[in-house]
Structures are given as C-alpha cells and as structure tokens.
mmCIF file of C-alpha atoms and ligand atoms in Angstrom:
data_model
loop_
_atom_site.group_PDB
_atom_site.id
_atom_site.type_symbol
_atom_site.label_atom_id
_atom_site.label_comp_id
_atom_site.label_asym_id
_atom_site.label_seq_id
_atom_site.Cartn_x
_atom_site.Cartn_y
_atom_site.Cartn_z
ATOM 1 C CA MET A 1 211.211 213.232 91.698
ATOM 2 C CA ARG A 2 211.593 211.415 88.734
ATOM 3 C CA ASP A 3 209.051 212.297 85.229
ATOM 4 C CA LYS A 4 208.298 209.034 84.320
ATOM 5 C CA GLU A 5 207.136 210.749 80.655
ATOM 6 C CA ASN A 6 210.844 211.959 79.865
ATOM 7 C CA GLY A 7 213.016 209.800 81.970
ATOM 8 C CA ASN A 8 215.241 212.835 83.090
ATOM 9 C CA VAL A 9 215.061 214.317 86.737
ATOM 10 C CA ASP A 10 213.057 217.145 87.542
ATOM 11 C CA GLY A 11 212.483 219.606 91.059
ATOM 12 C CA SER A 12 215.909 220.634 91.516
ATOM 13 C CA ARG A 13 218.055 220.289 88.394
ATOM 14 C CA ARG A 14 217.253 221.080 84.642
ATOM 15 C CA THR A 15 218.808 218.930 82.057
ATOM 16 C CA TRP A 16 219.152 218.619 78.388
ATOM 17 C CA LEU A 17 219.518 215.445 77.165
ATOM 18 C CA ILE A 18 221.036 214.437 73.863
ATOM 19 C CA ALA A 19 220.925 210.521 73.791
ATOM 20 C CA THR A 20 223.492 209.161 71.087
ATOM 21 C CA SER A 21 223.442 205.206 70.443
ATOM 22 C CA VAL A 22 226.146 203.706 68.818
ATOM 23 C CA ALA A 23 224.256 200.649 67.047
ATOM 24 C CA GLY A 24 226.302 197.249 67.036
ATOM 25 C CA GLY A 25 228.764 198.670 69.556
ATOM 26 C CA ILE A 26 231.923 198.647 68.632
ATOM 27 C CA GLY A 27 231.647 198.081 64.802
ATOM 28 C CA GLY A 28 228.623 200.456 64.679
ATOM 29 C CA VAL A 29 228.118 204.312 63.713
ATOM 30 C CA ALA A 30 227.217 207.027 65.611
ATOM 31 C CA THR A 31 223.709 208.178 65.038
ATOM 32 C CA VAL A 32 221.541 210.636 66.563
ATOM 33 C CA VAL A 33 218.000 209.553 68.392
ATOM 34 C CA PRO A 34 215.706 212.035 70.373
ATOM 35 C CA PHE A 35 216.619 214.776 71.919
ATOM 36 C CA VAL A 36 214.505 215.184 75.252
ATOM 37 C CA ALA A 37 213.898 218.469 77.102
ATOM 38 C CA SER A 38 213.324 218.398 80.727
ATOM 39 C CA PHE A 39 212.863 221.694 82.570
ATOM 40 C CA ALA A 40 212.926 222.496 86.709
ATOM 41 C CA PRO A 41 214.066 225.057 88.785
ATOM 42 C CA SER A 42 215.627 228.478 87.416
ATOM 43 C CA GLU A 43 217.675 229.741 85.419
ATOM 44 C CA LYS A 44 219.758 230.745 88.184
ATOM 45 C CA ALA A 45 220.268 227.493 89.344
ATOM 46 C CA ARG A 46 221.506 226.171 86.073
ATOM 47 C CA ALA A 47 223.596 229.599 85.163
ATOM 48 C CA ALA A 48 225.348 228.351 88.322
ATOM 49 C CA GLY A 49 226.401 225.316 87.206
ATOM 50 C CA ALA A 50 223.520 223.141 88.816
ATOM 51 C CA PRO A 51 225.067 219.324 89.211
ATOM 52 C CA VAL A 52 223.554 217.567 86.338
ATOM 53 C CA GLU A 53 222.117 213.619 87.589
ATOM 54 C CA VAL A 54 221.319 211.835 84.676
ATOM 55 C CA ASP A 55 219.983 207.764 84.249
ATOM 56 C CA ILE A 56 221.881 205.820 82.095
ATOM 57 C CA SER A 57 219.894 202.626 83.247
ATOM 58 C CA ASN A 58 219.411 202.017 79.437
ATOM 59 C CA LEU A 59 222.866 203.050 77.718
ATOM 60 C CA GLU A 60 224.125 199.726 76.826
ATOM 61 C CA PRO A 61 227.878 198.315 76.379
ATOM 62 C CA GLY A 62 228.939 200.390 72.741
ATOM 63 C CA SER A 63 226.278 203.613 73.815
ATOM 64 C CA MET A 64 227.440 206.535 74.482
ATOM 65 C CA MET A 65 225.005 209.620 75.472
ATOM 66 C CA THR A 66 225.665 213.454 75.643
ATOM 67 C CA VAL A 67 223.726 215.621 78.114
ATOM 68 C CA ALA A 68 224.552 219.560 78.620
ATOM 69 C CA TRP A 69 226.429 220.544 82.210
ATOM 70 C CA ARG A 70 227.850 224.152 82.732
ATOM 71 C CA GLY A 71 226.366 225.089 79.083
ATOM 72 C CA LYS A 72 229.058 222.521 77.753
ATOM 73 C CA PRO A 73 228.227 218.912 76.193
ATOM 74 C CA VAL A 74 229.312 216.137 78.096
ATOM 75 C CA TRP A 75 229.539 212.441 77.478
ATOM 76 C CA ILE A 76 229.258 209.272 79.120
ATOM 77 C CA LEU A 77 230.135 206.495 77.030
ATOM 78 C CA ASN A 78 229.597 202.837 78.270
ATOM 79 C CA ARG A 79 232.844 201.159 76.995
ATOM 80 C CA THR A 80 232.610 197.566 76.032
ATOM 81 C CA ASP A 81 235.902 195.296 76.982
ATOM 82 C CA ARG A 82 237.049 195.678 73.183
ATOM 83 C CA MET A 83 236.894 199.637 73.566
ATOM 84 C CA MET A 84 238.824 199.303 77.038
ATOM 85 C CA ALA A 85 241.209 197.197 75.293
ATOM 86 C CA ASP A 86 241.351 199.989 72.195
ATOM 87 C CA VAL A 87 242.719 202.958 75.415
ATOM 88 C CA ASP A 88 245.330 200.393 75.912
ATOM 89 C CA LYS A 89 246.355 200.572 72.470
ATOM 90 C CA SER A 90 246.155 203.747 71.971
ATOM 91 C CA THR A 91 248.534 204.504 74.659
ATOM 92 C CA PRO A 92 251.817 204.936 72.868
ATOM 93 C CA GLU A 93 250.331 207.101 70.128
ATOM 94 C CA LEU A 94 249.393 209.812 72.593
ATOM 95 C CA ALA A 95 250.609 213.468 73.677
ATOM 96 C CA ASP A 96 250.282 213.135 77.054
ATOM 97 C CA PRO A 97 248.927 209.539 78.165
ATOM 98 C CA ASP A 98 248.980 210.202 81.649
ATOM 99 C CA SER A 99 247.442 213.965 81.649
ATOM 100 C CA LYS A 100 249.835 215.297 83.343
ATOM 101 C CA ASP A 101 248.685 218.690 81.684
ATOM 102 C CA PRO A 102 245.040 219.063 81.976
ATOM 103 C CA PHE A 103 243.129 221.677 79.993
ATOM 104 C CA SER A 104 240.692 223.522 81.687
ATOM 105 C CA MET A 105 239.924 221.512 84.764
ATOM 106 C CA PRO A 106 241.661 219.770 87.117
ATOM 107 C CA LEU A 107 241.923 215.558 86.406
ATOM 108 C CA PRO A 108 239.998 214.321 89.508
ATOM 109 C CA GLU A 109 241.942 211.746 91.265
ATOM 110 C CA TYR A 110 239.833 208.650 91.021
ATOM 111 C CA CYS A 111 240.477 209.483 87.125
ATOM 112 C CA LYS A 112 244.134 208.794 87.079
ATOM 113 C CA SER A 113 244.310 205.792 85.461
ATOM 114 C CA GLN A 114 244.433 205.143 81.566
ATOM 115 C CA TYR A 115 240.834 204.671 81.100
ATOM 116 C CA ARG A 116 240.022 208.629 82.666
ATOM 117 C CA SER A 117 237.102 206.787 84.681
ATOM 118 C CA ARG A 118 235.969 206.415 88.591
ATOM 119 C CA PRO A 119 237.833 202.430 89.661
ATOM 120 C CA ASP A 120 234.081 200.698 90.472
ATOM 121 C CA HIS A 121 232.587 201.720 87.248
ATOM 122 C CA LYS A 122 235.864 201.483 85.563
ATOM 123 C CA ASN A 123 233.841 201.266 81.863
ATOM 124 C CA ILE A 124 232.035 204.028 81.917
ATOM 125 C CA LEU A 125 233.361 207.453 80.607
ATOM 126 C CA VAL A 126 232.123 210.859 81.474
ATOM 127 C CA ALA A 127 234.351 213.303 79.820
ATOM 128 C CA VAL A 128 233.299 217.387 78.628
ATOM 129 C CA ALA A 129 233.049 217.031 74.607
ATOM 130 C CA VAL A 130 234.910 219.933 73.793
ATOM 131 C CA CYS A 131 237.755 220.196 71.424
ATOM 132 C CA THR A 132 240.469 221.677 73.485
ATOM 133 C CA HIS A 133 242.083 223.458 70.381
ATOM 134 C CA LEU A 134 239.070 225.760 69.201
ATOM 135 C CA GLY A 135 236.118 224.141 70.999
ATOM 136 C CA CYS A 136 234.847 222.533 68.522
ATOM 137 C CA THR A 137 232.686 219.120 69.647
ATOM 138 C CA PRO A 138 234.564 215.664 68.432
ATOM 139 C CA THR A 139 232.735 213.187 66.666
ATOM 140 C CA ALA A 140 232.039 209.647 67.581
ATOM 141 C CA ARG A 141 234.470 207.778 65.123
ATOM 142 C CA PHE A 142 234.266 203.966 67.342
ATOM 143 C CA GLN A 143 234.604 202.054 64.720
ATOM 144 C CA GLU A 144 237.768 200.425 63.999
ATOM 145 C CA GLY A 145 240.441 200.253 61.069
ATOM 146 C CA PRO A 146 240.866 202.830 57.905
ATOM 147 C CA GLN A 147 237.659 205.147 57.139
ATOM 148 C CA PRO A 148 238.004 208.743 55.636
ATOM 149 C CA ASN A 149 240.419 211.215 57.445
ATOM 150 C CA LEU A 150 241.973 208.906 59.616
ATOM 151 C CA PRO A 151 244.735 206.411 59.294
ATOM 152 C CA ASN A 152 244.761 203.140 58.903
ATOM 153 C CA ASP A 153 245.083 201.802 61.773
ATOM 154 C CA TRP A 154 242.836 203.649 63.645
ATOM 155 C CA PRO A 155 241.903 202.247 66.944
ATOM 156 C CA GLY A 156 238.444 203.894 67.271
ATOM 157 C CA GLY A 157 238.025 207.168 69.769
ATOM 158 C CA PHE A 158 236.690 210.669 68.403
ATOM 159 C CA LEU A 159 237.790 212.852 65.937
ATOM 160 C CA CYS A 160 237.029 216.833 65.702
ATOM 161 C CA PRO A 161 235.862 217.811 62.322
ATOM 162 C CA CYS A 162 236.938 221.443 62.982
ATOM 163 C CA HIS A 163 241.038 220.829 62.441
ATOM 164 C CA GLY A 164 241.755 216.945 62.609
ATOM 165 C CA SER A 165 242.386 216.384 65.764
ATOM 166 C CA THR A 166 241.900 212.746 67.380
ATOM 167 C CA TYR A 167 241.044 211.182 70.945
ATOM 168 C CA ASP A 168 241.227 207.916 72.060
ATOM 169 C CA LEU A 169 238.203 206.006 73.675
ATOM 170 C CA ALA A 170 239.531 207.787 76.999
ATOM 171 C CA GLY A 171 239.527 211.341 75.484
ATOM 172 C CA ARG A 172 243.091 211.891 75.194
ATOM 173 C CA VAL A 173 244.311 213.553 71.693
ATOM 174 C CA PHE A 174 246.980 211.894 70.257
ATOM 175 C CA LYS A 175 250.516 213.002 68.708
ATOM 176 C CA ASN A 176 251.291 216.053 66.457
ATOM 177 C CA LYS A 177 247.224 216.755 66.650
ATOM 178 C CA PRO A 178 246.170 220.847 66.630
ATOM 179 C CA ALA A 179 244.799 220.178 70.197
ATOM 180 C CA PRO A 180 247.312 220.430 72.740
ATOM 181 C CA GLN A 181 245.481 218.269 75.307
ATOM 182 C CA ASN A 182 243.200 215.684 76.699
ATOM 183 C CA LEU A 183 239.135 216.133 76.767
ATOM 184 C CA ASP A 184 238.543 217.596 80.251
ATOM 185 C CA ILE A 185 237.004 215.017 82.907
ATOM 186 C CA PRO A 186 234.501 216.382 85.113
ATOM 187 C CA ARG A 187 234.464 215.272 88.784
ATOM 188 C CA TYR A 188 231.223 213.269 88.661
ATOM 189 C CA MET A 189 229.935 210.170 91.191
ATOM 190 C CA PHE A 190 227.220 207.528 90.907
ATOM 191 C CA ALA A 191 224.376 207.879 93.115
ATOM 192 C CA SER A 192 222.844 204.300 92.252
ATOM 193 C CA PRO A 193 224.657 201.473 89.627
ATOM 194 C CA THR A 194 222.620 203.474 87.152
ATOM 195 C CA GLN A 195 222.781 207.185 88.081
ATOM 196 C CA ILE A 196 225.147 209.417 87.572
ATOM 197 C CA VAL A 197 225.797 212.728 88.981
ATOM 198 C CA ILE A 198 227.904 214.943 87.012
ATOM 199 C CA GLY A 199 229.300 218.023 88.426
ATOM 200 C CA GLN A 200 229.352 216.400 92.274
ATOM 201 C CA ASP A 201 231.085 213.950 93.860
ATOM 202 C CA GLU A 202 231.871 212.942 97.431
ATOM 203 C CA GLN A 203 234.041 216.487 97.614
ATOM 204 C CA GLY A 204 231.338 218.416 96.892
ATOM 205 C CA GLU A 205 229.667 219.921 94.199
ATOM 206 C CA ALA A 206 232.595 220.831 91.112
HETATM 207 S S1 FES B 1 238.550 222.450 67.351
HETATM 208 FE FE1 FES B 1 239.104 220.047 67.228
HETATM 209 S S2 FES B 1 240.830 220.310 66.191
HETATM 210 FE FE2 FES B 1 240.466 222.588 65.911
#
C-alpha cells in the first residue's frame, strides 16, 4: 500500500530513499535533495535483503535518484538520448566494455548490452553505487568536457572521490584506473512503467 505522504511503499518493505536530481539534464550539476524515509515491517526483513520497490514517476530525463538495497546505495538514472550516445562514445576507453568480469554479482542476462539496462527500458540505469576498488561511493559527473579531476575529453559519467576511478554512464570503469571492475548491476524488474523492483526479477528474488 502506498503512503501518499512520502511517496514510498509501506506494509511489506522498508525503504530509504535519497533523491539526487541533476539540474538541466546533461549539462547540469548533481545536487542532493531531500532524504525521505519510510518504515515498514521488520529489521529481519531488511537484514535479509528484501527487494525494494521504487516509484520513478518523478524521475525526469537526466536525473538520478539513490535508494538503499541490502545496505548499499543503488542509483537509478534516467538517461537522456545524449547520455545514451555518451555511453557509446565511452566504449573504446573502458577496461571491460562487455562486462565479462563482474564484480560481486553476476550481470543479469537482460543487461548485457553496452547500456547495461533492460531492453524495454533501455534509458534507465540501475547500478550499485559502490566503487569496485575500495568501496567508496562515486559521484555524478554528468557534464561533458574539461573540469577538475577529469580529462578534457570527459564524456560524462561518475568519478570516485577516493582514488579517482571513473565510470561511464552505464557504470563501466575506464581503463588504467584503480578500480578493477565495472559497477554491479542488480537484478531488477519493472512492476509497472513507473515502478521498479530492485533485487527481484522474473526469476524470483536475487
Ligand atoms: S575506492 Fe574508488 S577509486 Fe578507490
């Protein structure tokens, strides 16, 4: 049942939702906006890693939100067409463009394209925001071009603040960085066009 007050799901799941919006889409700067919490059943369910249901109806193109799943931050990024083109542009510069060497969980079969997303919602990226080097949380650097700590031909993506690893807009790590692998992509599915369930797909719970 939906809690109309805070927009989250209650009853069977516990969700922390941290929304991060990116003003102006591809040319914008990531800013953190409200931290919303809702509480549902038990610590036991949360500890067991229950799937998390997320409403993305307000997730504008070019914007990203972060939710917690199994104690880890998970990004949901609504990529614009330009961002999708940036994924293609990044491919030659990546350490493992085909994600042949997954980090801590297998890459779901339906996420094996370069976009690493479900083909029926290709623009939506769902990725675990844990750097594969030493576990920091990378930050959004969606703006293209020269800027501090990034190359002049930066195509847009993510920068880990700890040791400088960079990831493209599909969570794939660039070459010659401390991080050895791409970001994890969890199993997920769409319960409706605007409702994502993280940690569960047609095969059951992850
Ligand atoms: S933890 Fe991200 S680069 Fe080291």
